[in-house]
PDB file of N, CA and C in Angstrom:
ATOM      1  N   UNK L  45       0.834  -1.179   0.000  1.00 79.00           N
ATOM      2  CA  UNK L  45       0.000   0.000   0.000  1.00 79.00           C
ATOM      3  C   UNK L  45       0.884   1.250   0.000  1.00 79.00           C
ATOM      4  N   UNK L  46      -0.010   2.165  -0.714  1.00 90.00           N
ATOM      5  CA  UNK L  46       1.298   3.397  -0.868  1.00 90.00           C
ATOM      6  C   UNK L  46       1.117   4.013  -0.075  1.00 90.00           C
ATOM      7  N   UNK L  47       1.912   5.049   0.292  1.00 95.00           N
ATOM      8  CA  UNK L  47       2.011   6.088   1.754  1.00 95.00           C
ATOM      9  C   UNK L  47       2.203   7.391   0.828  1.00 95.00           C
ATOM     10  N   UNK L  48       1.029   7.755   0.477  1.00 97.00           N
ATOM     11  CA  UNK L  48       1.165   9.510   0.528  1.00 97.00           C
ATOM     12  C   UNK L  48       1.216  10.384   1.000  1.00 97.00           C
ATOM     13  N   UNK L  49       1.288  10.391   2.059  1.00 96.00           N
ATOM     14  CA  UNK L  49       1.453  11.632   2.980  1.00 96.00           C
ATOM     15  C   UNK L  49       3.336  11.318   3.118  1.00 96.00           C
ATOM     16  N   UNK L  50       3.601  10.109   3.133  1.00 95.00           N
ATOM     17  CA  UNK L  50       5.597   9.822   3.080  1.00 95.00           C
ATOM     18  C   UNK L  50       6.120  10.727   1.530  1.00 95.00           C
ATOM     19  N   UNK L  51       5.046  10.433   0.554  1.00 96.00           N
ATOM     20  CA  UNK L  51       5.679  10.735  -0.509  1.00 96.00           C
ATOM     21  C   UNK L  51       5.559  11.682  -0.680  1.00 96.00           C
ATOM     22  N   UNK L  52       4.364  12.442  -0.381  1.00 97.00           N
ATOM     23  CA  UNK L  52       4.179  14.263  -0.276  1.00 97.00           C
ATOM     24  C   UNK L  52       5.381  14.385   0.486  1.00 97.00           C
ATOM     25  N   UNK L  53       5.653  14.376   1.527  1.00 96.00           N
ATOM     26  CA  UNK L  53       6.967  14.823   2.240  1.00 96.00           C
ATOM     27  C   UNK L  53       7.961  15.133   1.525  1.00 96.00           C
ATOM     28  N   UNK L  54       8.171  13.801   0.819  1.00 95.00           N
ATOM     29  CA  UNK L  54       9.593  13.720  -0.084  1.00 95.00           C
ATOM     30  C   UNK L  54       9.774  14.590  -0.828  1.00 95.00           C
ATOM     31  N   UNK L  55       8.404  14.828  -1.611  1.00 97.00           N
ATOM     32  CA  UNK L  55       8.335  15.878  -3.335  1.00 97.00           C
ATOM     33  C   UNK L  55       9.006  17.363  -2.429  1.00 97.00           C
ATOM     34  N   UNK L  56       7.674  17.508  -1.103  1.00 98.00           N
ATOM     35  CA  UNK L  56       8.070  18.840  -0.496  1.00 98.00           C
ATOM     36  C   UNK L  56       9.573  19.410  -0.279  1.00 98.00           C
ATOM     37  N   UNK L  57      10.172  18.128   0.752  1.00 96.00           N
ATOM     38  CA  UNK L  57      11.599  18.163   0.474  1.00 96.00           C
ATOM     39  C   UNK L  57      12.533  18.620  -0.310  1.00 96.00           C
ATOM     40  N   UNK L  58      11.936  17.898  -1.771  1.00 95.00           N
ATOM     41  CA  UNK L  58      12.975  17.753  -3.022  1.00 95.00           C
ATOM     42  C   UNK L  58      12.776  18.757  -3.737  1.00 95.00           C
ATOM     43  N   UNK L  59      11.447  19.728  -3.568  1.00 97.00           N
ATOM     44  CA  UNK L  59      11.621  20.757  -4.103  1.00 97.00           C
ATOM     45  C   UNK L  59      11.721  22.154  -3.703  1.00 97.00           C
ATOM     46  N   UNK L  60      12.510  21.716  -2.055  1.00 97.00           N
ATOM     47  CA  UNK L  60      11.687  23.329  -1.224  1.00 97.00           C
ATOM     48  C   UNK L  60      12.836  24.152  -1.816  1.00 97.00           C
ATOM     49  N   UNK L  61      13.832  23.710  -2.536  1.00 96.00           N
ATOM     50  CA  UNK L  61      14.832  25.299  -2.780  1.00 96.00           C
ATOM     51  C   UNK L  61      14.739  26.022  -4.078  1.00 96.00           C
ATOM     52  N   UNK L  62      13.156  25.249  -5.150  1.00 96.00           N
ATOM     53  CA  UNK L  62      12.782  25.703  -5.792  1.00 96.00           C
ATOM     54  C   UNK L  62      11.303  26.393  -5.778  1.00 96.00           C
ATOM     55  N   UNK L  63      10.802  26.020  -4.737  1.00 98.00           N
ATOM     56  CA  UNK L  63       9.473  26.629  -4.395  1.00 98.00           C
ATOM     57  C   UNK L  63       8.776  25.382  -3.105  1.00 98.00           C
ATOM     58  N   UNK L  64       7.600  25.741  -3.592  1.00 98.00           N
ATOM     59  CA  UNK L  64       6.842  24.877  -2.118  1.00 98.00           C
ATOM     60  C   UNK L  64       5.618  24.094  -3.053  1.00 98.00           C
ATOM     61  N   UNK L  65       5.031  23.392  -2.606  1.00 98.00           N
ATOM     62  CA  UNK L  65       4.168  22.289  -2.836  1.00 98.00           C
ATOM     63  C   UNK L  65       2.890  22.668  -1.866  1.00 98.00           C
ATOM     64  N   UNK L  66       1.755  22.904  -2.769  1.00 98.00           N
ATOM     65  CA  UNK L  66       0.823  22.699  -1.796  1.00 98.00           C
ATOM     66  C   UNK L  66      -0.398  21.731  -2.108  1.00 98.00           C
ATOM     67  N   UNK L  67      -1.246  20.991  -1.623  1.00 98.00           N
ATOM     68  CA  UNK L  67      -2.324  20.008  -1.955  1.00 98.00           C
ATOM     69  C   UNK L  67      -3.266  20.023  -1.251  1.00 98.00           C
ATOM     70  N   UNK L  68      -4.220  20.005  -1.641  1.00 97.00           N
ATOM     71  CA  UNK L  68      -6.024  19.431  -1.393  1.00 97.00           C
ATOM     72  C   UNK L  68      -6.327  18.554  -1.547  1.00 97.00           C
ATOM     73  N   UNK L  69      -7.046  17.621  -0.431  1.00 96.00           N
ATOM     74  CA  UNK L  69      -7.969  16.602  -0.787  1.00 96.00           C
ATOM     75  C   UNK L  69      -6.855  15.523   0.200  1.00 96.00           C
ATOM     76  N   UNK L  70      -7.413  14.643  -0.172  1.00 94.00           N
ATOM     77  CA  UNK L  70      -6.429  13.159   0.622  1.00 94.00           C
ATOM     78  C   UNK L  70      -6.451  12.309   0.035  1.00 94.00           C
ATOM     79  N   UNK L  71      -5.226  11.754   0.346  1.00 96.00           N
ATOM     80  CA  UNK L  71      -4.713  10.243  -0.395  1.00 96.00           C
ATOM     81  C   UNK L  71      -3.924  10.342  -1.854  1.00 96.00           C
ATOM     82  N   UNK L  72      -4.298   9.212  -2.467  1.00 97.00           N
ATOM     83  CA  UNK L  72      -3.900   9.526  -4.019  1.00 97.00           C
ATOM     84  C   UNK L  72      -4.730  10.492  -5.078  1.00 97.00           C
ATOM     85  N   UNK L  73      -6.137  10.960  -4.195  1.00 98.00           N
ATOM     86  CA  UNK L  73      -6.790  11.569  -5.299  1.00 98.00           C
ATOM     87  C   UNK L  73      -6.620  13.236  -4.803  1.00 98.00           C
ATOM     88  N   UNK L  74      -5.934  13.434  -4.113  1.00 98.00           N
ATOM     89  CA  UNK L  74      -5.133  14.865  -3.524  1.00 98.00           C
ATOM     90  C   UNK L  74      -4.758  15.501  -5.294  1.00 98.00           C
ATOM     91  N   UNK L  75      -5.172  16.685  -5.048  1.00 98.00           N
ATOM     92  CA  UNK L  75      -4.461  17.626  -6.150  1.00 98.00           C
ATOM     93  C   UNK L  75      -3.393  18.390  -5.757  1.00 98.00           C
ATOM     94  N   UNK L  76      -2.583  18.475  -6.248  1.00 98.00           N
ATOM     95  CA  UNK L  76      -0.961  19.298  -5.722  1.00 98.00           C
ATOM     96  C   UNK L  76      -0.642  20.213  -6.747  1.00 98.00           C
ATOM     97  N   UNK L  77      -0.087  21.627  -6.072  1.00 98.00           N
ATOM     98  CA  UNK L  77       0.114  22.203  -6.846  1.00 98.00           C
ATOM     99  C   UNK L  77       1.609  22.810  -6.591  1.00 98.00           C
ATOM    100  N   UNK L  78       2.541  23.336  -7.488  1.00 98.00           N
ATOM    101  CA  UNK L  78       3.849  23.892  -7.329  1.00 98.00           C
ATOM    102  C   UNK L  78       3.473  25.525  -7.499  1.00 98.00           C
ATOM    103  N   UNK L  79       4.515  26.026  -6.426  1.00 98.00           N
ATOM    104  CA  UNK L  79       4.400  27.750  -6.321  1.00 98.00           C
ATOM    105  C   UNK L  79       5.999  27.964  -5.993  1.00 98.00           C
ATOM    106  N   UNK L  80       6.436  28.047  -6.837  1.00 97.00           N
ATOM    107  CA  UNK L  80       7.942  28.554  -7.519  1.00 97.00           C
ATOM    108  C   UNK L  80       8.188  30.260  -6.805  1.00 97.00           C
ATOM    109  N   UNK L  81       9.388  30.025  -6.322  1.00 95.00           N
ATOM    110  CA  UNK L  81      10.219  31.237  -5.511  1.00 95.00           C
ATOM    111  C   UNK L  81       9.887  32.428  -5.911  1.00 95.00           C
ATOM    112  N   UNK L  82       9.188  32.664  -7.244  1.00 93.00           N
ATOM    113  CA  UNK L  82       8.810  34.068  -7.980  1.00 93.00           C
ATOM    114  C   UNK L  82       7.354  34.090  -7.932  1.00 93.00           C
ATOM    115  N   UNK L  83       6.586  32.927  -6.880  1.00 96.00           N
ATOM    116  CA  UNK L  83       5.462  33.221  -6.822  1.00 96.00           C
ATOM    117  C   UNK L  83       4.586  32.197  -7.795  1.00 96.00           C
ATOM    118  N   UNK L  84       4.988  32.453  -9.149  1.00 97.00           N
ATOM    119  CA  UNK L  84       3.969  31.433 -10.243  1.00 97.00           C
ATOM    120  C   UNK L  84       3.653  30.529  -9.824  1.00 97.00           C
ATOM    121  N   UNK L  85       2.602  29.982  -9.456  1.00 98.00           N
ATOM    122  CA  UNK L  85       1.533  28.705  -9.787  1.00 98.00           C
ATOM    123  C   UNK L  85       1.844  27.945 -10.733  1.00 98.00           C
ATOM    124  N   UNK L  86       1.869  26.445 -10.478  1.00 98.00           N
ATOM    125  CA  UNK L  86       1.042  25.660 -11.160  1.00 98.00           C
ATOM    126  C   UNK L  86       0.687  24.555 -10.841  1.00 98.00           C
ATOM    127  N   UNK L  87      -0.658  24.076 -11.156  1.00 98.00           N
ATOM    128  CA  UNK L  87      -1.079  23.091 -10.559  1.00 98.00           C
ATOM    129  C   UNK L  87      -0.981  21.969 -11.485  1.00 98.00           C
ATOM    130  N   UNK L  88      -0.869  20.864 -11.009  1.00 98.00           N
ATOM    131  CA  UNK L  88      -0.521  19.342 -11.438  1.00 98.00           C
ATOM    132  C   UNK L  88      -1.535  18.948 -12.220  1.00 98.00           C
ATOM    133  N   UNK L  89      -2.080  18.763 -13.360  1.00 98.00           N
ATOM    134  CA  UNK L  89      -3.279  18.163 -13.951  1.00 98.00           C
ATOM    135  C   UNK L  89      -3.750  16.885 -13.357  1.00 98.00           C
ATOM    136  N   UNK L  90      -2.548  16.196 -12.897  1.00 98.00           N
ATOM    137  CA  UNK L  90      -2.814  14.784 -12.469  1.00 98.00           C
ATOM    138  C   UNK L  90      -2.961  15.045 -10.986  1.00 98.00           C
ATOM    139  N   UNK L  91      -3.226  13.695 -10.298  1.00 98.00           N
ATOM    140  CA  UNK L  91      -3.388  13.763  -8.844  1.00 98.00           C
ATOM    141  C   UNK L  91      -2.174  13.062  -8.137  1.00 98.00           C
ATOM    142  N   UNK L  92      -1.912  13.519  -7.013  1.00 98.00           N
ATOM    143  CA  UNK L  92      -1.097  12.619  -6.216  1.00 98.00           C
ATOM    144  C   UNK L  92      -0.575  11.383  -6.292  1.00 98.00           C
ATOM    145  N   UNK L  93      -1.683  10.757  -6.732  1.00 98.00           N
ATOM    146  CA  UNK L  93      -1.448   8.970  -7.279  1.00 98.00           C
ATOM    147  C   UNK L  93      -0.848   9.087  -8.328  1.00 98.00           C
ATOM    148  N   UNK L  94      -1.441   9.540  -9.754  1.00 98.00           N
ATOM    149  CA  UNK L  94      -0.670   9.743 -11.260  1.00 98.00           C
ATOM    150  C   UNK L  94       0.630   9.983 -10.910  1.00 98.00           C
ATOM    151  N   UNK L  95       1.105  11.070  -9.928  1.00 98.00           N
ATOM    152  CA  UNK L  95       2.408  11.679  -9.684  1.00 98.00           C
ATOM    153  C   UNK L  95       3.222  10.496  -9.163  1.00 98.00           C
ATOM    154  N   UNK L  96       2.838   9.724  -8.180  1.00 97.00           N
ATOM    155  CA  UNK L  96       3.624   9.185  -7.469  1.00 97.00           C
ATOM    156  C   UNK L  96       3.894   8.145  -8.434  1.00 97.00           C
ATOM    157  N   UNK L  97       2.940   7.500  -9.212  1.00 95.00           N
ATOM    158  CA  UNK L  97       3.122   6.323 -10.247  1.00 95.00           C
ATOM    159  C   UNK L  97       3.976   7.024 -11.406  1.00 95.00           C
ATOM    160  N   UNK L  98       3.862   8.205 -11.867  1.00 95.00           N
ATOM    161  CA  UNK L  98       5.314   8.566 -12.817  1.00 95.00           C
ATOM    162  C   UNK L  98       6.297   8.361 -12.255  1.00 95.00           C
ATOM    163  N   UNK L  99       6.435   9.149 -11.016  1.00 93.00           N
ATOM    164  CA  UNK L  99       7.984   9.228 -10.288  1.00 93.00           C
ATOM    165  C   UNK L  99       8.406   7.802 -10.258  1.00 93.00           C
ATOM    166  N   UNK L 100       7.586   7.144 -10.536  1.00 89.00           N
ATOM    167  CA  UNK L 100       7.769   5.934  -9.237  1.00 89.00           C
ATOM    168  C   UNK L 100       8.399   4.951 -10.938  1.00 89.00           C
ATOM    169  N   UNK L 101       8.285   5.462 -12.602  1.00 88.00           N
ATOM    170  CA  UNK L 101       8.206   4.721 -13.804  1.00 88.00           C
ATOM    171  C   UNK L 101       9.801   5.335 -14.013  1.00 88.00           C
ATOM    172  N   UNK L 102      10.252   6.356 -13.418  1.00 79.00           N
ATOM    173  CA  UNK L 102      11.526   7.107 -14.049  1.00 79.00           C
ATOM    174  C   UNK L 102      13.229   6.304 -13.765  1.00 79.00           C
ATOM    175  N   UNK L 103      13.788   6.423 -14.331  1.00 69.00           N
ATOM    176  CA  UNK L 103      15.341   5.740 -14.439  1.00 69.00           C
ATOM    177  C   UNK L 103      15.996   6.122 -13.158  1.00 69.00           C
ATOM    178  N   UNK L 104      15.994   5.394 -11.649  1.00 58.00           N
ATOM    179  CA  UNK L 104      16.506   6.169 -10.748  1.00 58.00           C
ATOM    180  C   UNK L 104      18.061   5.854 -10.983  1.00 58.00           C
ATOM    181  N   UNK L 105      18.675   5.363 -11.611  1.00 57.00           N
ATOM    182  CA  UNK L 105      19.785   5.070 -11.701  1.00 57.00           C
ATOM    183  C   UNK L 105      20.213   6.575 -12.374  1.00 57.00           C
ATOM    184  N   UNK L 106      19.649   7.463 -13.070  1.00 56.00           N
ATOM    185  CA  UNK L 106      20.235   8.450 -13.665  1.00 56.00           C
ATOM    186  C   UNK L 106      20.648   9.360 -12.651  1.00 56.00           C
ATOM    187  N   UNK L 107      19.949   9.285 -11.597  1.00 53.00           N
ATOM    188  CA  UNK L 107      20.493  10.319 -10.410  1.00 53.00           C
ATOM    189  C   UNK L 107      20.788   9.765  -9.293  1.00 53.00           C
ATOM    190  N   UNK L 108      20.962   8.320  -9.426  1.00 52.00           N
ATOM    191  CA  UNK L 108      21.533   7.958  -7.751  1.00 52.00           C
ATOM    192  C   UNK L 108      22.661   8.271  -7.078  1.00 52.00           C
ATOM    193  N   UNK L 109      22.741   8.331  -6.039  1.00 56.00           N
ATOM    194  CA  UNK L 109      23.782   8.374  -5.129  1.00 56.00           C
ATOM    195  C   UNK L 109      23.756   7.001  -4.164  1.00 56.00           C
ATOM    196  N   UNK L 110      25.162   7.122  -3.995  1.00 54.00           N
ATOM    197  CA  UNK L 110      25.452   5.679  -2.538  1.00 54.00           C
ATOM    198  C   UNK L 110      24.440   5.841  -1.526  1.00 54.00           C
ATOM    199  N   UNK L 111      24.097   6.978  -0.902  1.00 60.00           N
ATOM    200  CA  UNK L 111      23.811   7.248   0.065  1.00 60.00           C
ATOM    201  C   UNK L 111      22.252   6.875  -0.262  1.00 60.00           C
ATOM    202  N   UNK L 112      21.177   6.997  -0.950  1.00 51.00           N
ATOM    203  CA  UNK L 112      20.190   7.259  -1.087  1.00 51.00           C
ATOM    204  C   UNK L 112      19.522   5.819  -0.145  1.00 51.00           C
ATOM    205  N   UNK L 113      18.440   5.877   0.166  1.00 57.00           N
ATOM    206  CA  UNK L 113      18.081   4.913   1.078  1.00 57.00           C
ATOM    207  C   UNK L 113      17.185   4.075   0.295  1.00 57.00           C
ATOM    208  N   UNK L 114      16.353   4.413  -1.174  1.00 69.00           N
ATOM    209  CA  UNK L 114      15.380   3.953  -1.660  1.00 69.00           C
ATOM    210  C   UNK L 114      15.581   4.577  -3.831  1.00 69.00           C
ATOM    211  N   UNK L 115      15.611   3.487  -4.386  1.00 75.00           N
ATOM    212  CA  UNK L 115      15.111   3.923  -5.430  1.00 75.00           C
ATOM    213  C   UNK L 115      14.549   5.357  -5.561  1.00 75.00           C
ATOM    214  N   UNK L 116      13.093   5.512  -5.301  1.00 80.00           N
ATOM    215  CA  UNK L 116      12.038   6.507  -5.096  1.00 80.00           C
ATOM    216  C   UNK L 116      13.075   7.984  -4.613  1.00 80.00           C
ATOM    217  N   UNK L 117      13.936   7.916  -3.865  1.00 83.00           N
ATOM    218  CA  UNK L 117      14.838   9.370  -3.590  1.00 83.00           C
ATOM    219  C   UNK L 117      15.490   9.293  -5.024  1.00 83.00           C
ATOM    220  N   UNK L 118      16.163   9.195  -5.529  1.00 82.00           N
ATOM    221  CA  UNK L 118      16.780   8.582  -6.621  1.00 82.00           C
ATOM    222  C   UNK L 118      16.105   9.164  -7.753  1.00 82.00           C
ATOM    223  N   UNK L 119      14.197   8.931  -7.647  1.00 88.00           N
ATOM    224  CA  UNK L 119      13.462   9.133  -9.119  1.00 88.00           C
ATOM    225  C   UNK L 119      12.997  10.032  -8.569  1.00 88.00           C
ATOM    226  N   UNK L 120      12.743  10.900  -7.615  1.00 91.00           N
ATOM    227  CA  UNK L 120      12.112  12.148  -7.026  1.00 91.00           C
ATOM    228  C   UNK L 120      13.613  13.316  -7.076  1.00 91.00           C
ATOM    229  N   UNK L 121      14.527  12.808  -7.105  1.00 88.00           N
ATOM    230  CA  UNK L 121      15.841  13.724  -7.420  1.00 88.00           C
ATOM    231  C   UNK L 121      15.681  14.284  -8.752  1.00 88.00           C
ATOM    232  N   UNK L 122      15.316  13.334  -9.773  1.00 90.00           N
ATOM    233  CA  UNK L 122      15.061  13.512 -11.255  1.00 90.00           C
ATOM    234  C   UNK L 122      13.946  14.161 -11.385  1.00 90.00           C
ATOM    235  N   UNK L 123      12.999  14.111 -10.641  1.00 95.00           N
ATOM    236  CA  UNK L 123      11.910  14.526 -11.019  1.00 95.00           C
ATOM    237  C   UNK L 123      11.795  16.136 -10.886  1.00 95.00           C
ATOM    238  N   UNK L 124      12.554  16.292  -9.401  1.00 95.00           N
ATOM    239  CA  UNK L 124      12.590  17.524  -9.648  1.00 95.00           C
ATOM    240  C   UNK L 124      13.385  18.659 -10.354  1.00 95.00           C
ATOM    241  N   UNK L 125      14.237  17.642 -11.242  1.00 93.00           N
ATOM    242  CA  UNK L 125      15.095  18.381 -12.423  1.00 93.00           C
ATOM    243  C   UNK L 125      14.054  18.805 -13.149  1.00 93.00           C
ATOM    244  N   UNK L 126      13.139  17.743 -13.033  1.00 95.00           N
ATOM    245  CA  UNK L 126      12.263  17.934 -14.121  1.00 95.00           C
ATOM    246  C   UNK L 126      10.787  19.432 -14.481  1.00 95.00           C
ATOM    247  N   UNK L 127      10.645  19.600 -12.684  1.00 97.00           N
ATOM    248  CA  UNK L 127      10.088  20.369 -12.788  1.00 97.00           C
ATOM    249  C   UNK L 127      10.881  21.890 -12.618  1.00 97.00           C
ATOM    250  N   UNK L 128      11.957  21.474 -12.351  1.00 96.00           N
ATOM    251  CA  UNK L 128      12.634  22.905 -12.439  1.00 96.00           C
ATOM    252  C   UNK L 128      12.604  23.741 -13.847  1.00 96.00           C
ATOM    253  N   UNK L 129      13.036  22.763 -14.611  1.00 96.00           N
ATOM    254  CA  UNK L 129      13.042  22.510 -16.499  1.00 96.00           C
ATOM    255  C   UNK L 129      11.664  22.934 -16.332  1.00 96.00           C
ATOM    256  N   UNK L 130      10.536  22.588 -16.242  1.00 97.00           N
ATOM    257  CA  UNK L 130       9.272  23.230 -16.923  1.00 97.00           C
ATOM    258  C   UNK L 130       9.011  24.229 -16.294  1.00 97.00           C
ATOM    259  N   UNK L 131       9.275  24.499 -15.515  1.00 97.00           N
ATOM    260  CA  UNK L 131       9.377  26.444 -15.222  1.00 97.00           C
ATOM    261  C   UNK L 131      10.160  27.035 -15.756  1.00 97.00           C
ATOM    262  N   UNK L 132      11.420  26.946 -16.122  1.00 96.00           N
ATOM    263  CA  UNK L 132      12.603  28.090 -16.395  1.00 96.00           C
ATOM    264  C   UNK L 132      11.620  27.926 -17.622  1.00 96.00           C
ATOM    265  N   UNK L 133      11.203  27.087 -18.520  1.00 96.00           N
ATOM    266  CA  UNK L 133      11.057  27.211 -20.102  1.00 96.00           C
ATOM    267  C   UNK L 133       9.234  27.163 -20.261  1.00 96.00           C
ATOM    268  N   UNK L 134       8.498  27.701 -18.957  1.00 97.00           N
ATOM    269  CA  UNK L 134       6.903  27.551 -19.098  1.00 97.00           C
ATOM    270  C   UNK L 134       6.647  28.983 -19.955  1.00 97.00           C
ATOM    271  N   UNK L 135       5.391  28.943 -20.852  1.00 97.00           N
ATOM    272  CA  UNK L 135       5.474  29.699 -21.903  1.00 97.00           C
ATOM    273  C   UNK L 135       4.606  30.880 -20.712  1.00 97.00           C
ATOM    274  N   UNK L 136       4.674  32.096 -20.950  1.00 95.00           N
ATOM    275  CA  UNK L 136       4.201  33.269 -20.315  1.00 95.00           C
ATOM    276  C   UNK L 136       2.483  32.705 -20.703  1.00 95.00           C
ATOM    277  N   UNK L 137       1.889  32.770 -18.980  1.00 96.00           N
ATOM    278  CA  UNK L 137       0.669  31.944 -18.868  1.00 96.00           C
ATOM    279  C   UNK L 137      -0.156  30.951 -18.666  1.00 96.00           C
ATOM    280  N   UNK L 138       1.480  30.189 -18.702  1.00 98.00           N
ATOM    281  CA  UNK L 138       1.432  29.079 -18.337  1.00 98.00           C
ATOM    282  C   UNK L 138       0.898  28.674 -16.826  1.00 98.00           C
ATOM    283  N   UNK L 139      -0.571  27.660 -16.722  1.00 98.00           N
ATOM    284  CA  UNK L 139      -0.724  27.744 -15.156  1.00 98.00           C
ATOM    285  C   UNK L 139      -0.755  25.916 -14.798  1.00 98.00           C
ATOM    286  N   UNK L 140      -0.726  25.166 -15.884  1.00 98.00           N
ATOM    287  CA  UNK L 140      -0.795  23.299 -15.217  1.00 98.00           C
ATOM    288  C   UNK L 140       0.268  22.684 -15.982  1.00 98.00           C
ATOM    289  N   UNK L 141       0.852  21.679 -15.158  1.00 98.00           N
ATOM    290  CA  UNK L 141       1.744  20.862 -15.296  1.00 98.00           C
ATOM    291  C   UNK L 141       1.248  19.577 -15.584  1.00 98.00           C
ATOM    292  N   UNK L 142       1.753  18.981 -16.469  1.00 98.00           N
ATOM    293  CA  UNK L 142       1.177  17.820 -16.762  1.00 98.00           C
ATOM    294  C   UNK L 142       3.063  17.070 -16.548  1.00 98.00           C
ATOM    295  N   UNK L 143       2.758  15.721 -16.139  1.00 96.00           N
ATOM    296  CA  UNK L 143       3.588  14.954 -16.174  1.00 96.00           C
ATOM    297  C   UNK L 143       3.713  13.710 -16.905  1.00 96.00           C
ATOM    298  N   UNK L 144       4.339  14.030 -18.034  1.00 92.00           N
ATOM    299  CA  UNK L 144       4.735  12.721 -19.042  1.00 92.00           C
ATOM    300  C   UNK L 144       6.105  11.842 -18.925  1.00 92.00           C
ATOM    301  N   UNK L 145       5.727  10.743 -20.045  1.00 84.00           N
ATOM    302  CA  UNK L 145       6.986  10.102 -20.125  1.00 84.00           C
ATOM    303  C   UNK L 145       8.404  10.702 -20.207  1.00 84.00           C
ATOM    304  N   UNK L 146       8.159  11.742 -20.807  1.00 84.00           N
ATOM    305  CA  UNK L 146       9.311  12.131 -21.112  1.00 84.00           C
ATOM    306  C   UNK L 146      10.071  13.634 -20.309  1.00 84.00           C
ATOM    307  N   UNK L 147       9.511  14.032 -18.718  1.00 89.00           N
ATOM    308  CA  UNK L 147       9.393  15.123 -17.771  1.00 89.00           C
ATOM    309  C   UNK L 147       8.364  15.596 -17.687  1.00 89.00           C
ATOM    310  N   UNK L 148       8.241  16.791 -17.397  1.00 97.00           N
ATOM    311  CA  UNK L 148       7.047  17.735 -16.784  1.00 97.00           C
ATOM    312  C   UNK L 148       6.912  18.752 -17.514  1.00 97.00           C
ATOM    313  N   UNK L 149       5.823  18.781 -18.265  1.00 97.00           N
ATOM    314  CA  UNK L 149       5.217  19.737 -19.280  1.00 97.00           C
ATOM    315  C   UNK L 149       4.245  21.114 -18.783  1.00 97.00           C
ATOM    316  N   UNK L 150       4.992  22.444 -19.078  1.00 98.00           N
ATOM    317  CA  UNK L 150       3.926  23.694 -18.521  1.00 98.00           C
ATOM    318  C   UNK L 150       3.079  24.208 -19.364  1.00 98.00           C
ATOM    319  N   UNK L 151       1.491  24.306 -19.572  1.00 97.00           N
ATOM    320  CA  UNK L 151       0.871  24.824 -20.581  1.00 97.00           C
ATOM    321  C   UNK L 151      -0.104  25.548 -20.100  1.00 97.00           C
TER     322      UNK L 151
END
């Protein structure tokens, strides 16, 4: 069984030196949204669950370290490359994030 409120932690964690994470609702059907150091919004199209099941599909070997305690730190390290990348390059207006195969898309 998955632990979302462990994995909200983690995202919060992994992304607090790029902004903060905030969510509604509970469990996997929680909506989360990112609010980036300059303020911008955006909210996740998907829910908590979708999120955690991408993170959870990504190559953690591309960002591991010795130290890491779990895969999942590993694909949440990447992930938040990923959303860093769809902010620096979100088009002016941009307000939802969608998360694909291939990173995190701002439209």
């Amino acid at each position: 069984m998955r632990d979302y409120e462990e994995f909200l932690s983690r995202l919060r964690y992994v992304l607090s030196l790029d902004g903060t994470i905030e969510s509604s609702g509970m469990g996997g059907g929680a909506q989360v949204t990112f609010v980036g150091l300059e303020g911008r919004r955006f909210e996740f199209i998907q829910s908590l669950g979708q999120i955690y099941s991408a993170v959870g599909r990504l190559d953690s070997e591309v960002l591991a370290d010795p130290q890491d305690i779990s895969d999942m730190q590993a694909q949440l390290r990447l992930f938040s490359v990923h959303v860093k990348e769809a902010v620096e390059t979100a088009p002016d207006g941009a307000r939802f994030f969608e998360v694909r195969s291939s990173g995190v898309w701002a439209h």
